[in-house]
GROMACS .gro file of C-alpha atoms in nm:
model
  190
    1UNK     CA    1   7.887   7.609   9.026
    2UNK     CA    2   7.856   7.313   8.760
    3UNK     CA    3   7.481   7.150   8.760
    4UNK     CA    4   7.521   6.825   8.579
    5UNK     CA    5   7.207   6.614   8.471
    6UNK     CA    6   7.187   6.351   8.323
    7UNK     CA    7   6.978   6.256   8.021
    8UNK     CA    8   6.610   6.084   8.112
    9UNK     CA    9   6.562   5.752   8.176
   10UNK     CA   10   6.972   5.697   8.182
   11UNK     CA   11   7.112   5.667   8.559
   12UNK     CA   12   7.459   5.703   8.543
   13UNK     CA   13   7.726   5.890   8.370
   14UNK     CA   14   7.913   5.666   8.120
   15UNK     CA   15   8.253   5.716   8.051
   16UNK     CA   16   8.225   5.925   7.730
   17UNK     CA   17   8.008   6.164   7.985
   18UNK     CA   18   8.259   6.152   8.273
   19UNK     CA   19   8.539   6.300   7.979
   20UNK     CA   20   8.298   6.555   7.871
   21UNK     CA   21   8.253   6.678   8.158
   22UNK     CA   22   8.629   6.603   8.314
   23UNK     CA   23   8.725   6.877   7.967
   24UNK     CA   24   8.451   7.124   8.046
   25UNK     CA   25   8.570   7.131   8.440
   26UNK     CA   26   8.968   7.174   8.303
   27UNK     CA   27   8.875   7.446   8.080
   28UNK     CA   28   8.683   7.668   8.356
   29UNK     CA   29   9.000   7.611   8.573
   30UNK     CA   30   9.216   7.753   8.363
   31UNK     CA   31   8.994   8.018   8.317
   32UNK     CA   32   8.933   8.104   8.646
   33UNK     CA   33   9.331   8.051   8.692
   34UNK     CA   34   9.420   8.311   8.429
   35UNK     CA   35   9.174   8.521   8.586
   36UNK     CA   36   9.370   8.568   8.962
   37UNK     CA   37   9.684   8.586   8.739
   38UNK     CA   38   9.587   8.863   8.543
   39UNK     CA   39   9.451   9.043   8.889
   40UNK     CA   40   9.753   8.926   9.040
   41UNK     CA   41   9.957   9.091   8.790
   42UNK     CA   42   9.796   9.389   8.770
   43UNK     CA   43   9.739   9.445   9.116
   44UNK     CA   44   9.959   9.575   9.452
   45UNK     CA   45   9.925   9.294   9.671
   46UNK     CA   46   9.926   9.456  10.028
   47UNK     CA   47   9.634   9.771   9.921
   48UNK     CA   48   9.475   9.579   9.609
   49UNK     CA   49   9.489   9.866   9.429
   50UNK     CA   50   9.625   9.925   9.077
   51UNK     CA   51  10.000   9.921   9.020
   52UNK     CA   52  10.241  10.131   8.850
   53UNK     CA   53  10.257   9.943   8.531
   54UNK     CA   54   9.860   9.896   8.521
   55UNK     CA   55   9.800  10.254   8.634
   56UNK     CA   56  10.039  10.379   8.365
   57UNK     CA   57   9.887  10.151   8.074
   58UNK     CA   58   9.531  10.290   8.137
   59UNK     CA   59   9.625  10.625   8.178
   60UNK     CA   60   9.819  10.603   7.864
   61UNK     CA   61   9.467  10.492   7.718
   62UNK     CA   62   9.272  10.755   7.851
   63UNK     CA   63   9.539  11.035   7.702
   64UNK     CA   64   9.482  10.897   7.381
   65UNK     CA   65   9.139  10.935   7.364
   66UNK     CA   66   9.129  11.287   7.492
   67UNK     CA   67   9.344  11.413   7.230
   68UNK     CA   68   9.164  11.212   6.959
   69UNK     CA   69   8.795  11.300   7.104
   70UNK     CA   70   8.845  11.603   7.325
   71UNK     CA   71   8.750  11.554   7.741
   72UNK     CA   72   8.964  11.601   8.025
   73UNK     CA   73   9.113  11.438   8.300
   74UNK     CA   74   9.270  11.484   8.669
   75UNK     CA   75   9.541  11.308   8.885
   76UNK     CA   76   9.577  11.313   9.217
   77UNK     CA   77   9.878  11.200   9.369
   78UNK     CA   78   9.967  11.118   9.761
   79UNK     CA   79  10.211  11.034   9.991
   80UNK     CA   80  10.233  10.934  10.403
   81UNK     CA   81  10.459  11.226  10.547
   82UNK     CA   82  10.701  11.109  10.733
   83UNK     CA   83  10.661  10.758  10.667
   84UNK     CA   84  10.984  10.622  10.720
   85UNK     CA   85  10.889  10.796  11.116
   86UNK     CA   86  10.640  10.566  11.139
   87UNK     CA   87  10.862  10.207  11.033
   88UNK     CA   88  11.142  10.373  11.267
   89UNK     CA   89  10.944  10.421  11.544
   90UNK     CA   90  10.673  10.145  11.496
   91UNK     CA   91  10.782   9.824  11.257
   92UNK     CA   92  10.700   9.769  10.938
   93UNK     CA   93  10.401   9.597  11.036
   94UNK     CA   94  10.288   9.888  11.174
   95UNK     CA   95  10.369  10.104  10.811
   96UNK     CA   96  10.226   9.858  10.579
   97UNK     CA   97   9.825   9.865  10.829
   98UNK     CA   98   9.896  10.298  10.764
   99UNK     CA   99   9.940  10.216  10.373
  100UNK     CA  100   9.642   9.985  10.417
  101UNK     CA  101   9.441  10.228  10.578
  102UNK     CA  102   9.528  10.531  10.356
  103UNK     CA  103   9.407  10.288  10.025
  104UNK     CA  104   9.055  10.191  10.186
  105UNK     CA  105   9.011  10.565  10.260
  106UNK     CA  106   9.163  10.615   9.890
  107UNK     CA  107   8.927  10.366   9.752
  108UNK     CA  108   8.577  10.448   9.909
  109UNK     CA  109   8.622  10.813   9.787
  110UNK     CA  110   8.631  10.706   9.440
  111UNK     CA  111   8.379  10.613   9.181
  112UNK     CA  112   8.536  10.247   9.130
  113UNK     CA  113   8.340  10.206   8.811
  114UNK     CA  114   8.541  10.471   8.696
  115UNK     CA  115   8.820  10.609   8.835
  116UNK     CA  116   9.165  10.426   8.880
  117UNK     CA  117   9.382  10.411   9.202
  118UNK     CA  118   9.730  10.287   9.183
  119UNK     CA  119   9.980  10.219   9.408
  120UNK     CA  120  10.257  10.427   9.295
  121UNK     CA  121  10.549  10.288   9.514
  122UNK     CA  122  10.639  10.278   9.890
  123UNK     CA  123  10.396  10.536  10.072
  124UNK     CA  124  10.299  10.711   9.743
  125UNK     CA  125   9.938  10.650   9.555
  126UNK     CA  126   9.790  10.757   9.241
  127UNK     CA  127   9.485  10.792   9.126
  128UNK     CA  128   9.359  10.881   8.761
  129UNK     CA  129   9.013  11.132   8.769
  130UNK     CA  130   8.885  11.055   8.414
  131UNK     CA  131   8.613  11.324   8.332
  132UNK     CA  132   8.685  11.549   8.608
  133UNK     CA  133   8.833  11.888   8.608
  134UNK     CA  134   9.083  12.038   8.820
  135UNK     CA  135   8.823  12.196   9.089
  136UNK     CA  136   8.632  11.825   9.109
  137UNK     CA  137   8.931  11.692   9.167
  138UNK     CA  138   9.037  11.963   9.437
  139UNK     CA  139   8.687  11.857   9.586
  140UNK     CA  140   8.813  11.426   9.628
  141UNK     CA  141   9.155  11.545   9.737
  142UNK     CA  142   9.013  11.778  10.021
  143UNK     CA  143   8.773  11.544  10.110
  144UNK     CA  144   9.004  11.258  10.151
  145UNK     CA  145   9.276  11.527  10.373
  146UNK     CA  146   8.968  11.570  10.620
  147UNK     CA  147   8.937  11.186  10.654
  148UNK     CA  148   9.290  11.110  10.675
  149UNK     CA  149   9.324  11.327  10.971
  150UNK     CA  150   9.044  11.173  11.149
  151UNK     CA  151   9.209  10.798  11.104
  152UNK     CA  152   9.356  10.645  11.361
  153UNK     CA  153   9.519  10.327  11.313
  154UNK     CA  154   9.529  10.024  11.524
  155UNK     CA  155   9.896   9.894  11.481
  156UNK     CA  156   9.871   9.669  11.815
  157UNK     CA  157   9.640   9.539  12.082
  158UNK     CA  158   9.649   9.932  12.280
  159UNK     CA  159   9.841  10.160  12.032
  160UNK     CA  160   9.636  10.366  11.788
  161UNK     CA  161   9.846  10.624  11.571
  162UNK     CA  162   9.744  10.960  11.348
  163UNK     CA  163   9.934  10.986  11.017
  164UNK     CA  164   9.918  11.268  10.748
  165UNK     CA  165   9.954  11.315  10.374
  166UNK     CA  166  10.060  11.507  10.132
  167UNK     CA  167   9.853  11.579   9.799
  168UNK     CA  168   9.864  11.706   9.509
  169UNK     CA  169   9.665  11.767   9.197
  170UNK     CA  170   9.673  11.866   8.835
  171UNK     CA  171   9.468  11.898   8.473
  172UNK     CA  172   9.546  11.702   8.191
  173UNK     CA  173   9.613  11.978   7.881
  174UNK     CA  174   9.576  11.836   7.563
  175UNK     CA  175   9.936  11.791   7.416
  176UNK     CA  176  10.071  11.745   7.720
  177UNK     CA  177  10.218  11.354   7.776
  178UNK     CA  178  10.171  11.121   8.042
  179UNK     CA  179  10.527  11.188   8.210
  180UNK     CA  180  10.486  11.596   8.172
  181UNK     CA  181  10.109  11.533   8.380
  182UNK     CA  182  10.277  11.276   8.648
  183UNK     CA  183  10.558  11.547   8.718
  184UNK     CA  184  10.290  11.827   8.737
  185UNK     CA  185  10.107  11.658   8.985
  186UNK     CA  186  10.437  11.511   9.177
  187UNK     CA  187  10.535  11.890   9.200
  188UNK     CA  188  10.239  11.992   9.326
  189UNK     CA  189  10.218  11.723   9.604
  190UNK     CA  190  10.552  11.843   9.743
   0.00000   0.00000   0.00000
């Protein structure tokens, strides 16, 4: 919102005014344009979540600072078994509201200020546990199993279905990289 007023005793904007404030409405534009970009390119656009590139950057970051500063750090990783059961059998429609589903379960069992979900690719999420140890992040990973069970997803006007997931989990060790922590916890998904 833009509040213009004018100067006392003066009733109209002049023309010097009117360019003023035609360059000050321009420049929060393109702010506010670079803005969605940036989300947009940092962002999955069917879950909203993180994506791969995004994901990888920050975790990358966070790596860093462990080894320089000490901490520690979980992943958990996830997939939709049997997913391509589900598109078969369903539509894609009806995949893409079970990958939907899965992230808003995914992202209300986070601490948003903190952690970071990503979208790893197809039916397979990722999400970076910064300051949490291997048992805390046991603790999100169980707890988001449990709810996944209980979903049920409305994929038309009478058809619910159940879908299931596969997790896994693993530490960051200091000295380890970022592709030796992704393969631990891609391991122990499967």
């Amino acid at each position: 919102i833009l509040e213009l007023a004018n100067e006392e005793g003066k009733r109209h904007f002049d023309n010097v005014d009117i360019e003023a404030i035609t360059i000050i409405a321009n420049l929060a534009m393109a702010t506010m344009e670079n803005a969605k970009l940036f989300l947009w390119a940092i962002s999955d656009g069917l879950t909203k979540l993180y994506n791969i590139h995004f994901f990888k950057r920050s975790l990358d970051f966070e790596i860093k600072k462990i080894n320089r500063y000490g901490g520690i750090l979980s992943l958990i990783m996830m997939d939709i078994d049997k997913f391509k059961n589900v598109n078969d059998t369903y539509g894609h429609q009806a995949g893409d509201k079970v990958i939907v589903a899965l992230s808003k379960i995914l992202k209300t069992n986070i601490r948003l200020d903190l952690d970071i979900p990503g979208r790893y690719g197809g039916d397979e999420f990722i999400v970076m546990l910064p300051n949490t140890n291997l048992d805390g992040a046991m603790s999100v990973a169980n707890r988001m199993l449990n709810l996944i069970r209980n979903q049920k997803v409305q994929i038309s006007e009478t058809e619910k279905i159940n879908f299931t997931s596969s997790i896994g989990v693993a530490e960051f060790n200091r000295g380890r990289s970022m592709d030796e922590l992704i393969e631990a916890v891609d391991k122990a998904m499967y």
